[in-house]
Coordinates of C-alpha atoms in Angstrom, one line a residue:
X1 CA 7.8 29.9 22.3
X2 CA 9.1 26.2 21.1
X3 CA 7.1 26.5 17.6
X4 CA 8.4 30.2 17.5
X5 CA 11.7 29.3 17.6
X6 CA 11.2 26.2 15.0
X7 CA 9.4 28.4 13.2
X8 CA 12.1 31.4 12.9
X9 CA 15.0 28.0 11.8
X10 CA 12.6 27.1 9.2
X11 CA 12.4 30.7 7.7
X12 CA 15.8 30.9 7.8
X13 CA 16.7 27.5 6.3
X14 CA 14.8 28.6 3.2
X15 CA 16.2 31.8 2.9
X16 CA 19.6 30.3 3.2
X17 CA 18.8 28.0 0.4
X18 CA 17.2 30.3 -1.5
X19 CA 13.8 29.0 -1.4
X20 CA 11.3 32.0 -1.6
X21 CA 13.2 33.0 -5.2
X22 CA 11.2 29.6 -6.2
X23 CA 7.8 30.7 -5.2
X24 CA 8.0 34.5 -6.2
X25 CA 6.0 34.0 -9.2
X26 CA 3.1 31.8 -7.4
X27 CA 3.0 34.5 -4.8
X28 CA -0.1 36.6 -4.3
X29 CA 0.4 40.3 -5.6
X30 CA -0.3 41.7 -1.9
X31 CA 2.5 39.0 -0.5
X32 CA 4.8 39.5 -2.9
X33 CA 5.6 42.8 -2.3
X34 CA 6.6 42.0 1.7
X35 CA 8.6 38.8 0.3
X36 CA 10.7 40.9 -1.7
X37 CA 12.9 41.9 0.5
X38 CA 13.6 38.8 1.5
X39 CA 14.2 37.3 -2.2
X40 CA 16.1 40.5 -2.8
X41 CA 18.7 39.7 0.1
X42 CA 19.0 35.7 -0.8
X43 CA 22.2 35.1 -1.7
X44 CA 21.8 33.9 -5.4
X45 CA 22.6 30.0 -5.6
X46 CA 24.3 28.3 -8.8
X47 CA 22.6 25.1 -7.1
X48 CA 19.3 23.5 -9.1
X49 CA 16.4 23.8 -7.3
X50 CA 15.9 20.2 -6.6
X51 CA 18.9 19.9 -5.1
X52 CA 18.1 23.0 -2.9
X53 CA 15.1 21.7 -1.6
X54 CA 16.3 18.6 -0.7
X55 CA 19.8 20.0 0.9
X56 CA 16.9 22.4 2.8
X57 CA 15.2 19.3 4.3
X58 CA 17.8 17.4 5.6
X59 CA 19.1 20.8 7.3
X60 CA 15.6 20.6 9.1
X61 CA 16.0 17.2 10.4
X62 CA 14.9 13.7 10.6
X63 CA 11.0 14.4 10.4
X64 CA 11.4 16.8 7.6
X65 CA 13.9 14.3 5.5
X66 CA 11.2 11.6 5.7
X67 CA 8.6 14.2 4.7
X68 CA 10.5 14.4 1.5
X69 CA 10.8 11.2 1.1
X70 CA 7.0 11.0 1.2
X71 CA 6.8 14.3 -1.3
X72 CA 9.0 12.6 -3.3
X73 CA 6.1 10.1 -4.2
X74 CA 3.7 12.9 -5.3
X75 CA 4.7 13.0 -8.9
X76 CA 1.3 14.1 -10.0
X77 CA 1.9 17.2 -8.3
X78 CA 5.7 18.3 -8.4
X79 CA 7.9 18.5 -12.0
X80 CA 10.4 15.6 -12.6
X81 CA 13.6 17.2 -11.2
X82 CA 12.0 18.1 -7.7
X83 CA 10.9 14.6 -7.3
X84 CA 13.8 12.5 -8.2
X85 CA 15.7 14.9 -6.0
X86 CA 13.6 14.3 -3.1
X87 CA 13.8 10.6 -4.1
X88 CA 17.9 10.7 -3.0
X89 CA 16.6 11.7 1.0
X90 CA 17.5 9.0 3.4
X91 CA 17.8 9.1 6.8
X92 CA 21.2 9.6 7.9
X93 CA 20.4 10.0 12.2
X94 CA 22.9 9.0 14.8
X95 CA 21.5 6.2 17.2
X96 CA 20.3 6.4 20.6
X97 CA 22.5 5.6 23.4
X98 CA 23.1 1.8 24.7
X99 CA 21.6 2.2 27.9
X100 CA 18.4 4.0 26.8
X101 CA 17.8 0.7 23.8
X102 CA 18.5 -1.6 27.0
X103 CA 16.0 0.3 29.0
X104 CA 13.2 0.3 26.6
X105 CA 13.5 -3.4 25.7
X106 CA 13.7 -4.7 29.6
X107 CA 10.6 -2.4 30.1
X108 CA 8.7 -3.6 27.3
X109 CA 9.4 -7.2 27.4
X110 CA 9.0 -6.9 31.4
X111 CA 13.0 -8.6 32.2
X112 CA 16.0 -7.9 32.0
X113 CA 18.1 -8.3 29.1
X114 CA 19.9 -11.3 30.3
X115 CA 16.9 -13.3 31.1
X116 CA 15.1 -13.2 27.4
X117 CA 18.6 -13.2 25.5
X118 CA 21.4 -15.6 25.7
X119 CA 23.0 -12.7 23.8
X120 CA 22.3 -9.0 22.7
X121 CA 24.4 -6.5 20.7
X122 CA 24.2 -3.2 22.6
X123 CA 25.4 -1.7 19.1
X124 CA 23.0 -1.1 16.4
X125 CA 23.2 -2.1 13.1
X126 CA 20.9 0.3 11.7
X127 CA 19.1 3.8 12.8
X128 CA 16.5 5.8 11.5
X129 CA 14.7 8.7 12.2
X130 CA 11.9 6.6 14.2
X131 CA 13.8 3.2 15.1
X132 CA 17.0 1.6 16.0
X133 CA 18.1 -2.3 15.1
X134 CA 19.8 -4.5 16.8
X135 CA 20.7 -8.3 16.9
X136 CA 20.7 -10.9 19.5
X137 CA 20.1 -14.5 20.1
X138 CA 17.3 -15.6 22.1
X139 CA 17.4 -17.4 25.4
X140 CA 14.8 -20.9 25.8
X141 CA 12.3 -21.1 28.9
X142 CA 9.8 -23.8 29.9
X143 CA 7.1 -21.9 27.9
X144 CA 9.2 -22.0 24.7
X145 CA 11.9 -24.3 24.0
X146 CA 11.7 -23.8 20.7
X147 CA 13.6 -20.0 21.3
X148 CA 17.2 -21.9 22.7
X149 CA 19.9 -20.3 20.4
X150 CA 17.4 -18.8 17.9
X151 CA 19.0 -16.2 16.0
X152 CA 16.6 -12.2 15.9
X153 CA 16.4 -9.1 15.1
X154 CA 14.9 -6.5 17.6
X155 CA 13.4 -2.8 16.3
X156 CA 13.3 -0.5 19.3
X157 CA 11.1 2.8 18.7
X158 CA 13.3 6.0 19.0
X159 CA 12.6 7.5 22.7
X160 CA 11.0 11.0 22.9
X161 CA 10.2 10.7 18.9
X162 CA 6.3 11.7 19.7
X163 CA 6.6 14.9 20.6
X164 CA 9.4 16.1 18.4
X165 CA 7.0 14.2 15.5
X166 CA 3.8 16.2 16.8
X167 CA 5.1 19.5 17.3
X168 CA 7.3 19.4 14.0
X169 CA 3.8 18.4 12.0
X170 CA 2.1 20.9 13.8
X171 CA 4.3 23.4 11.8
X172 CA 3.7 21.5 8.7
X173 CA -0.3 21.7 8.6
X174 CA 0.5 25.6 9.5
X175 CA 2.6 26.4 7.0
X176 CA 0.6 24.5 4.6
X177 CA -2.6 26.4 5.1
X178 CA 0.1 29.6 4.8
X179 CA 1.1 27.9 1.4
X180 CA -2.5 27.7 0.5
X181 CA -3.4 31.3 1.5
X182 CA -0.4 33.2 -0.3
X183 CA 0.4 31.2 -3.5
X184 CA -1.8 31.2 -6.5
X185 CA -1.0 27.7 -7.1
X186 CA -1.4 26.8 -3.6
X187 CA -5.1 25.2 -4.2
X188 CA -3.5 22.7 -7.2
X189 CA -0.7 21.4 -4.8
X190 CA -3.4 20.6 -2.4
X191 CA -0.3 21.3 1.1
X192 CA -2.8 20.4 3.4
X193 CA -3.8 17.0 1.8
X194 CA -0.2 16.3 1.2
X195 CA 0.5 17.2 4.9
X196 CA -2.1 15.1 6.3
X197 CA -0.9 11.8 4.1
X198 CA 2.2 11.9 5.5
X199 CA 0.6 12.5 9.2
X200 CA -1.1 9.3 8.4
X201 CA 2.2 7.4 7.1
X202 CA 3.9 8.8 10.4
X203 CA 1.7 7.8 12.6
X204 CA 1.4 4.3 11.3
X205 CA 5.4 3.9 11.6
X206 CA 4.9 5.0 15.4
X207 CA 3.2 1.6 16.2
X208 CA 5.7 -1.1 15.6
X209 CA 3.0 -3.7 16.3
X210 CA 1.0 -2.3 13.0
X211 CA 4.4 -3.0 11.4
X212 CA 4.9 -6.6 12.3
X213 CA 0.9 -7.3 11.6
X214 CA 1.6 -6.2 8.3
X215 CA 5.0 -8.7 7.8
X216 CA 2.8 -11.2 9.4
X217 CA 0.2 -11.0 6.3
X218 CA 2.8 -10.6 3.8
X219 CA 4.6 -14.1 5.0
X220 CA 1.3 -16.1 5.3
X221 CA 0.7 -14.4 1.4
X222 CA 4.2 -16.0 0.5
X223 CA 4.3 -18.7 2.8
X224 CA 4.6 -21.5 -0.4
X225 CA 6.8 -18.8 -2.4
X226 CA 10.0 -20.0 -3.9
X227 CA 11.2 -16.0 -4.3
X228 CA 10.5 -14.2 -1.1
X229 CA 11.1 -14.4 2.0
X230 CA 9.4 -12.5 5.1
X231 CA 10.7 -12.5 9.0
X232 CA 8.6 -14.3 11.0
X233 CA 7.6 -12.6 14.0
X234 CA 7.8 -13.5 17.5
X235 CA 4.9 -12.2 19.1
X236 CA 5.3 -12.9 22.7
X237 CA 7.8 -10.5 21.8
X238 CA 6.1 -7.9 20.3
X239 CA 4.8 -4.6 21.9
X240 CA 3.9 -1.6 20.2
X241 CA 7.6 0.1 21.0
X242 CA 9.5 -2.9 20.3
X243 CA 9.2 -5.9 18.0
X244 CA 11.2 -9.4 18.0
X245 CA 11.9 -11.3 14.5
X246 CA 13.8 -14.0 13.1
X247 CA 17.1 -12.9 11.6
X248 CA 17.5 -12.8 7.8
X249 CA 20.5 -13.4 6.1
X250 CA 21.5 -11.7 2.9
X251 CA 23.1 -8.4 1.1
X252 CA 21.8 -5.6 0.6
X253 CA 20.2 -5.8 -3.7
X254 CA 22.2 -2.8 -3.9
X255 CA 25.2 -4.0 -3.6
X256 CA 25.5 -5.4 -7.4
X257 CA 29.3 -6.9 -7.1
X258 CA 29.0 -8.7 -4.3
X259 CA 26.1 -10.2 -5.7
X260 CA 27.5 -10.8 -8.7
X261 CA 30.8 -12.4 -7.5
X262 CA 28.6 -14.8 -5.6
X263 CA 27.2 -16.1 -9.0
X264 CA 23.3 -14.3 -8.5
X265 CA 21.7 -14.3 -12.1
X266 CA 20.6 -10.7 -12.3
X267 CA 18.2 -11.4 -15.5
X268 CA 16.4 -13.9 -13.1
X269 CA 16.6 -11.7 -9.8
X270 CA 15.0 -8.9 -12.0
X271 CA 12.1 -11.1 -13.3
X272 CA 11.6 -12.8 -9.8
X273 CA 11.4 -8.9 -8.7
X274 CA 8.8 -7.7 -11.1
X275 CA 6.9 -11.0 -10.3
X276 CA 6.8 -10.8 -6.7
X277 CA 5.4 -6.9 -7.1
X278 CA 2.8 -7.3 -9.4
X279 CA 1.6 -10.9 -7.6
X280 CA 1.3 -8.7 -3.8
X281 CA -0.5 -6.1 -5.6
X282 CA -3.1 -8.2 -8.1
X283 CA -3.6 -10.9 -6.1
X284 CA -3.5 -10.0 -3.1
X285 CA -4.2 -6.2 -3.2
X286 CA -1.4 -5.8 -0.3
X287 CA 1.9 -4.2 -1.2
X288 CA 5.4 -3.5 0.5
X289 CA 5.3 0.1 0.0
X290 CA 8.9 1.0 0.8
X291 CA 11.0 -0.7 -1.4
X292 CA 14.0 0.7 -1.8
X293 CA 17.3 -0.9 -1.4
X294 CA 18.3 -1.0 2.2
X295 CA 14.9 -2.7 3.1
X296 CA 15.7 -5.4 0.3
X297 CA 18.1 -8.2 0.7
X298 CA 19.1 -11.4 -1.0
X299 CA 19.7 -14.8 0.2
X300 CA 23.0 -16.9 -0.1
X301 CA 22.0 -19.4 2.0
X302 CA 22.4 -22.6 -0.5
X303 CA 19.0 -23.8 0.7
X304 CA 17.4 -20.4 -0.7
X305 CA 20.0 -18.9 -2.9
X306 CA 18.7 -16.1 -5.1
X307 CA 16.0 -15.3 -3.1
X308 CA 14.7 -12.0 -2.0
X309 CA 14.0 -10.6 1.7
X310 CA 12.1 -8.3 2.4
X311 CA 12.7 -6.2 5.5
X312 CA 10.6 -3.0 7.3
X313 CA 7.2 -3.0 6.9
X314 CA 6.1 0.1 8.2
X315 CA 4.7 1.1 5.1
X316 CA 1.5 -1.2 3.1
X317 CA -0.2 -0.6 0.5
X318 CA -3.7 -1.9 0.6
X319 CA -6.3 -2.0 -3.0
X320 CA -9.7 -2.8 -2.9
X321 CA -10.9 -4.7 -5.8
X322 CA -12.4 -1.9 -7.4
X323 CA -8.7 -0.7 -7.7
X324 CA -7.0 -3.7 -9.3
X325 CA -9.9 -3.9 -11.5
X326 CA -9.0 -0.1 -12.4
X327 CA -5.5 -0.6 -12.9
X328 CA -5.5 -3.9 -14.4
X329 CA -7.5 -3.2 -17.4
X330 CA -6.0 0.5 -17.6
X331 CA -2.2 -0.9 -18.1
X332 CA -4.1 -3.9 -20.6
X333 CA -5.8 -1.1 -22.5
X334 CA -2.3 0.6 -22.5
X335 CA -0.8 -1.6 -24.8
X336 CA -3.5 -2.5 -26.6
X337 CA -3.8 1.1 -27.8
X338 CA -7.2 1.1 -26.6
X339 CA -7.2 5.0 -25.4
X340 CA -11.3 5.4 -25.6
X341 CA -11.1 2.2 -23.1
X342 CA -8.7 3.9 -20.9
X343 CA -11.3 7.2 -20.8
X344 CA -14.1 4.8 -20.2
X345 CA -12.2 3.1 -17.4
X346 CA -11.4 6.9 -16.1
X347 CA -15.3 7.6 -16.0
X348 CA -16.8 4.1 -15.0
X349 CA -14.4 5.0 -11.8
X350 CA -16.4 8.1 -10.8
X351 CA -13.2 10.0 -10.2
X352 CA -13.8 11.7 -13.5
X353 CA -16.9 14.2 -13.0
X354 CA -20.4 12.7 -15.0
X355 CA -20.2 15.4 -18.0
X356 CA -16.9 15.3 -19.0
X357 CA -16.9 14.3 -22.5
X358 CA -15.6 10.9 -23.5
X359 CA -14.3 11.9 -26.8
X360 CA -12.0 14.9 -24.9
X361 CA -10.6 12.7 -22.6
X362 CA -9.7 10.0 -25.1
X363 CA -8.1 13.0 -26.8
X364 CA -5.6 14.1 -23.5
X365 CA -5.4 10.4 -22.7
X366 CA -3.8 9.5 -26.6
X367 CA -1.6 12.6 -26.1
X368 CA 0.3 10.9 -22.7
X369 CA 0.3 7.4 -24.4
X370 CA 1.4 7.7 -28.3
X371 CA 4.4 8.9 -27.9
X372 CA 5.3 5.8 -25.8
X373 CA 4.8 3.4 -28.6
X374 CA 8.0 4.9 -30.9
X375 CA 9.8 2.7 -28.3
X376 CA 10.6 -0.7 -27.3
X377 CA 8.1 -2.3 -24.9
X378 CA 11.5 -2.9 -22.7
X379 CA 12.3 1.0 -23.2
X380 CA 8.4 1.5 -21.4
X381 CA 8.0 2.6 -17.8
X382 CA 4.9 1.7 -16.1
X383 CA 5.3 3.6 -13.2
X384 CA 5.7 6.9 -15.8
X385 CA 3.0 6.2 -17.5
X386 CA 1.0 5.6 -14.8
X387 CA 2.4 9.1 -13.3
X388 CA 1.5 11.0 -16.9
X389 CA -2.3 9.6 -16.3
X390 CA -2.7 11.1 -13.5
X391 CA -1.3 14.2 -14.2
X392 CA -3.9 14.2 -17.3
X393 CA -6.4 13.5 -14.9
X394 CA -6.0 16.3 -12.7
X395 CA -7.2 18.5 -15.6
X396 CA -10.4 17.1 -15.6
X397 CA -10.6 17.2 -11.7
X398 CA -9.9 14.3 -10.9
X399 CA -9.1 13.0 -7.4
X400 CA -6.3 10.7 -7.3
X401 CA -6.4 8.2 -4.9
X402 CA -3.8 8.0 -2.0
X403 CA -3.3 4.4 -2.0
X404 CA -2.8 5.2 -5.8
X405 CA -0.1 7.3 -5.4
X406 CA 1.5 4.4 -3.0
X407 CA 1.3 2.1 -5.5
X408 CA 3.0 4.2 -8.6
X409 CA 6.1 4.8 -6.4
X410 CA 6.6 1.3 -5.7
X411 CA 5.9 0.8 -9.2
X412 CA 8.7 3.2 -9.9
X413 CA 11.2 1.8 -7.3
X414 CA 10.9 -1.6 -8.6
X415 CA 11.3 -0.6 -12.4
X416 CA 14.3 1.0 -10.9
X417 CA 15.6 -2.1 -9.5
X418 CA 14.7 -4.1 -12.0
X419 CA 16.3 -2.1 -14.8
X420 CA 19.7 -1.8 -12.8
X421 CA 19.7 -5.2 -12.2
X422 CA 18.7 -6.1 -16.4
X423 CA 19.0 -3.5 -18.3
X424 CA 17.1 -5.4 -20.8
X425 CA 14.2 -5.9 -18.7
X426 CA 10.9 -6.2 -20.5
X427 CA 8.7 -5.4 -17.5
X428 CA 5.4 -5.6 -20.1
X429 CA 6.9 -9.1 -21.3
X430 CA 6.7 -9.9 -17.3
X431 CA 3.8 -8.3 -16.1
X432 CA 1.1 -9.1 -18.8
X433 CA 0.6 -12.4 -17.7
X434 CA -0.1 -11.9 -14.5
X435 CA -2.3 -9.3 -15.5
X436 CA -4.2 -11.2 -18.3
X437 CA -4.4 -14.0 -15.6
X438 CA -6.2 -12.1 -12.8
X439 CA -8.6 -10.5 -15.5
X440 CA -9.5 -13.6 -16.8
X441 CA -10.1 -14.6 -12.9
X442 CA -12.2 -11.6 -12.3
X443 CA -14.3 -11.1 -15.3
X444 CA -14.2 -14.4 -17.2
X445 CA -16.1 -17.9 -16.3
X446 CA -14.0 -18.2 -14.1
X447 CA -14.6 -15.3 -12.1
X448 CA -18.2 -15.8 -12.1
X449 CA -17.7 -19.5 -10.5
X450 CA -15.3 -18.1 -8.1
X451 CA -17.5 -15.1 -7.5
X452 CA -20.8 -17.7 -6.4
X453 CA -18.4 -19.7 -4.7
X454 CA -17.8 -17.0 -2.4
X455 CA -21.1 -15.8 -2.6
X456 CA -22.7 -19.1 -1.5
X457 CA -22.2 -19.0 2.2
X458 CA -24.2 -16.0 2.3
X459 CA -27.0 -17.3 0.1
X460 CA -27.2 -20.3 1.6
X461 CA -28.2 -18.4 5.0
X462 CA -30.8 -15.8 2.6
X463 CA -32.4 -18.1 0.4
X464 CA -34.7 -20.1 3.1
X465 CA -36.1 -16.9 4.6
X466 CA -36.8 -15.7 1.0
X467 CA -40.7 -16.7 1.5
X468 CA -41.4 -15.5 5.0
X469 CA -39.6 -12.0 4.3
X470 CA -42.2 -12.0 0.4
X471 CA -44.6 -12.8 2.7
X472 CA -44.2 -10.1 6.0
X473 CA -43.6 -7.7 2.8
X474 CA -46.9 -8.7 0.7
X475 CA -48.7 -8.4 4.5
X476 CA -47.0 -4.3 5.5
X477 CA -48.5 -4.0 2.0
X478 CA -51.5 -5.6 2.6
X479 CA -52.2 -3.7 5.3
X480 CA -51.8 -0.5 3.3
X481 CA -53.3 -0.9 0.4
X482 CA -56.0 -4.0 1.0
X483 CA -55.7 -4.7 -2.6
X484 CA -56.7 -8.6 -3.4
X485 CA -53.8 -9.9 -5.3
X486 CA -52.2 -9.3 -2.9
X487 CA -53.9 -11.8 -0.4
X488 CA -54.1 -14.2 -3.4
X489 CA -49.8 -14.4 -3.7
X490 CA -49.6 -14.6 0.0
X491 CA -51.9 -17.8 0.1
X492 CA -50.0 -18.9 -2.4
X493 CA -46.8 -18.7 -0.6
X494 CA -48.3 -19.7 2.4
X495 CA -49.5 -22.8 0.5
X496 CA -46.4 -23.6 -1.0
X497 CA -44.6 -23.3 2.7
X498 CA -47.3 -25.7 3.8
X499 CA -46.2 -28.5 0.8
X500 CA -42.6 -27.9 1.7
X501 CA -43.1 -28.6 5.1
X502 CA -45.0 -31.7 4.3
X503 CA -42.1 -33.0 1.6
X504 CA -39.7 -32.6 4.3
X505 CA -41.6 -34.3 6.6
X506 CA -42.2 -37.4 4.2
X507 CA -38.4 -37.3 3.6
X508 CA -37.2 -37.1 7.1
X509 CA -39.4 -39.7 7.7
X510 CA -37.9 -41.8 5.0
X511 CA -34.1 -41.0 5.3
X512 CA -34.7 -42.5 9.3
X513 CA -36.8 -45.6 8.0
X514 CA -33.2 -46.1 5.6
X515 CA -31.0 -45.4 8.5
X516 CA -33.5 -47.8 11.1
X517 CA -32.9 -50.5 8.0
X518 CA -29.5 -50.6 7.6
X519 CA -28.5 -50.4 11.7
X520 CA -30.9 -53.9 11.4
X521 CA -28.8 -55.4 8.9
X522 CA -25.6 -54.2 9.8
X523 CA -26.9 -56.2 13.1
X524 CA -27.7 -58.8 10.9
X525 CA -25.1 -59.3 9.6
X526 CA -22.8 -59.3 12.4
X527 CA -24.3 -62.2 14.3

């Protein structure tokens, strides 16, 4: 009866914003006739339909806003005013009361408040559709000292959130196999990939001890950094409801005058920014994935003035090799021009099927990228273009990856940043560099000495059982076929075993005769 009733408020939230006039076209012929009623009696809106959808979500609530904010990243799939419409959601929730934040901290930590903190402020400082903030200072003990005065923050997971979460996305994967069935475009959108994504993002922000794992590897990743800063965590702390950190000082990046009036150098804040991006994603292949301005700070602190904090790490991105290769060489090709490189790059990935024609694809992919070049490099988004390269690629059914997706967004939000912070930004200028460097890393000299480097360990272990394996091979072969050259190569390698058991005998025997020799002089010697 619950899901009913959602159901019914979710109906009538998008006929109050006017939302089935926007699919009436996409609609199935045999649907459209009972939805036309419904368009018919829709008040007509003067609104834009961005705005409609995204006034539509936040009427629906918490897990619906941050649903948004998730579409919001899909701009393969949705036109430009949707998604930066979507991009203006943000969780505006009212916090949960005092005594349920105490109640859920005493239980998790296993004391009372008083015990583990010399000092707690019942009051939060921030709420969010999953989690609450607070600060406090911590309270030392004979196990650790080292916690007398320290300064922390403490997230507490919002109480009761599961099942509003699971029954609210149980509507979502039903209306987005309804999508699929009744609109003609349904298939393209792909609802019930889109759906499932953000099931997966969700569910990861649930488990607040996945989110200070993943501050934990960003801060060892920037441990020698002179431009970021992570919280450390404390993880005797740390359960999966509530997490304890070190306290960060700073303002928020998007509060420009303030940051300005205390004599921040925005031209170098914007580089730093664009650095610190593209060094988490190349070289490390592990991104902060939710950038936007509340979850970025900068320091003040004289010691680390002009720094930047980073804060909430509920969302990662994570690329495999494979994937920085990809990207890498795409954005190099980019602005070398190079479009039959970037179609060879599109293929050699396997997400472009085996008989699409290079020459077409070159075609589409010059059509995104020429028009780019009437500009200044400064005037060139990456993020876009990146966006516009998938959307190409969806013709020639391709499969863009989700941590792909991840990636552009941030790409997007830190353009965004950057360029409000230096207007003059020349994000290429900044970011091809790096790029050159880890290409040069991967696929020059360089690469290949790192590459057998890392490859020695395991070599080291394969190499000495080279011979017996031949050998148990040539013999399962033997056995087959009886075929005498065969038997020939095996007492061959049998022989050779034999010669390097005897060498190491002789030298064994020789490096103990050196050592026996020089105990006898060292003894020698001493008397």
């Amino acid at each position: 009866m619950s899901r009913i009733v959602r159901l019914s408020i979710i109906f009538y939230t998008a006929w109050r914003f006017n939302l089935f006039g926007l699919i009436r076209d996409n609609l199935r012929p045999g649907v459209r006739r009972f939805f036309l009623g419904l368009i018919a009696s829709t008040s007509p809106s003067q609104l834009p339909r961005g705005e409609r959808i995204r006034l539509a979500l936040e009427a629906l609530g918490p897990i619906f806003v941050k649903f948004g904010q998730v579409l919001s990243t899909r701009r393969d799939l949705l036109p430009d005013d949707v998604s930066n419409e979507l991009a203006k959601l943000q969780d505006r929730v009212p916090p949960f009361s005092n005594e349920q934040s105490k109640a859920i901290i005493e239980k998790a930590l296993g004391h009372p408040i008083e015990v583990i903190f010399s000092s707690f402020d019942a009051t939060p400082v921030a709420s969010a559709s999953v989690a609450q903030v607070h600060f406090g200072v911590l309270r030392g003990n004979e196990t650790h000292p080292e916690w007398a005065n320290q300064e922390i923050a403490i997230k507490v997971l919002r109480p009761g959130i599961l099942p509003v979460i699971e029954s609210d996305l149980a509507l979502m994967h039903d209306l987005a196999r309804i999508v699929e069935k009744v609109s003609e475009d349904g298939r393209r959108l792909k609802p019930r990939e889109v759906v499932a994504e953000f099931d997966t993002y969700l569910h990861d922000e649930l488990d607040l001890m996945r989110e200070a794992a993943n501050a934990s590897q960003l801060r060892r990743n920037f441990a020698d950094s002179d431009k970021l800063m992570i919280p450390e965590m404390i993880w005797d702390l740390c359960h999966t409801n509530v997490i304890v950190m070190e306290r960060m000082y700073g303002v928020s990046i998007g509060k420009t005058d303030e940051l300005r009036a205390a004599g921040v150098d925005f031209k170098k804040l914007a580089i730093d920014g664009v650095e610190i991006f593209f060094t988490q994603v190349f070289e490390y292949g592990f991104f902060h994935a939710d950038m936007h301005p509340g979850n970025i700070l900068v320091s003040l602190d004289p010691n680390t003035f002009g720094r930047y904090i980073s804060l909430d790490f509920g969302i990662v991105g994570n690329l495999s090799e494979f994937d920085k290769n990809y990207l890498a060489q795409n954005f190099l090709a980019f602005f070398n021009r190079d479009y039959r490189r970037v179609a060879e790059l599109h293929i050699e990935s396997g997400w472009v099927p085996a008989n699409t024609r290079l020459e077409e694809l070159e075609g589409a992919v010059r059509t995104v990228c020429e028009p780019y070049f009437d500009r200044p490099l400064k005037d060139i988004s990456l993020g876009i273009v990146l966006m516009r390269l998938f959307q190409t690629s969806r013709r020639f059914k391709v499969e863009i990856q989700p941590q792909l997706t991840l990636l552009q967004k941030t790409l997007l939000n830190v353009e965004g940043l950057g360029r409000q912070l230096d207007p003059d930004l020349d994000l290429w200028k900044t970011a091809k560099p790096i790029l050159e460097r880890w290409v040069s890393q991967q696929l020059g000299l360089r690469g290949l000495i790192d590459g057998l480097k890392k490859e020695a360990p395991n070599w080291a272990k394969i190499l000495p059982t080279l011979p017996r394996l031949i050998a148990e091979n040539l013999e399962q072969v033997h056995r087959k076929e009886q075929r005498p050259e065969f038997d020939l190569l095996k007492q061959l390698l049998i022989d050779e075993r034999r010669k390097r058991r005897q060498w190491l005998g002789i030298a064994l025997f020789l490096s103990g005769f050196l050592v026996g020799a020089l105990l006898v002089l060292v003894r020698i010697h001493s008397i």
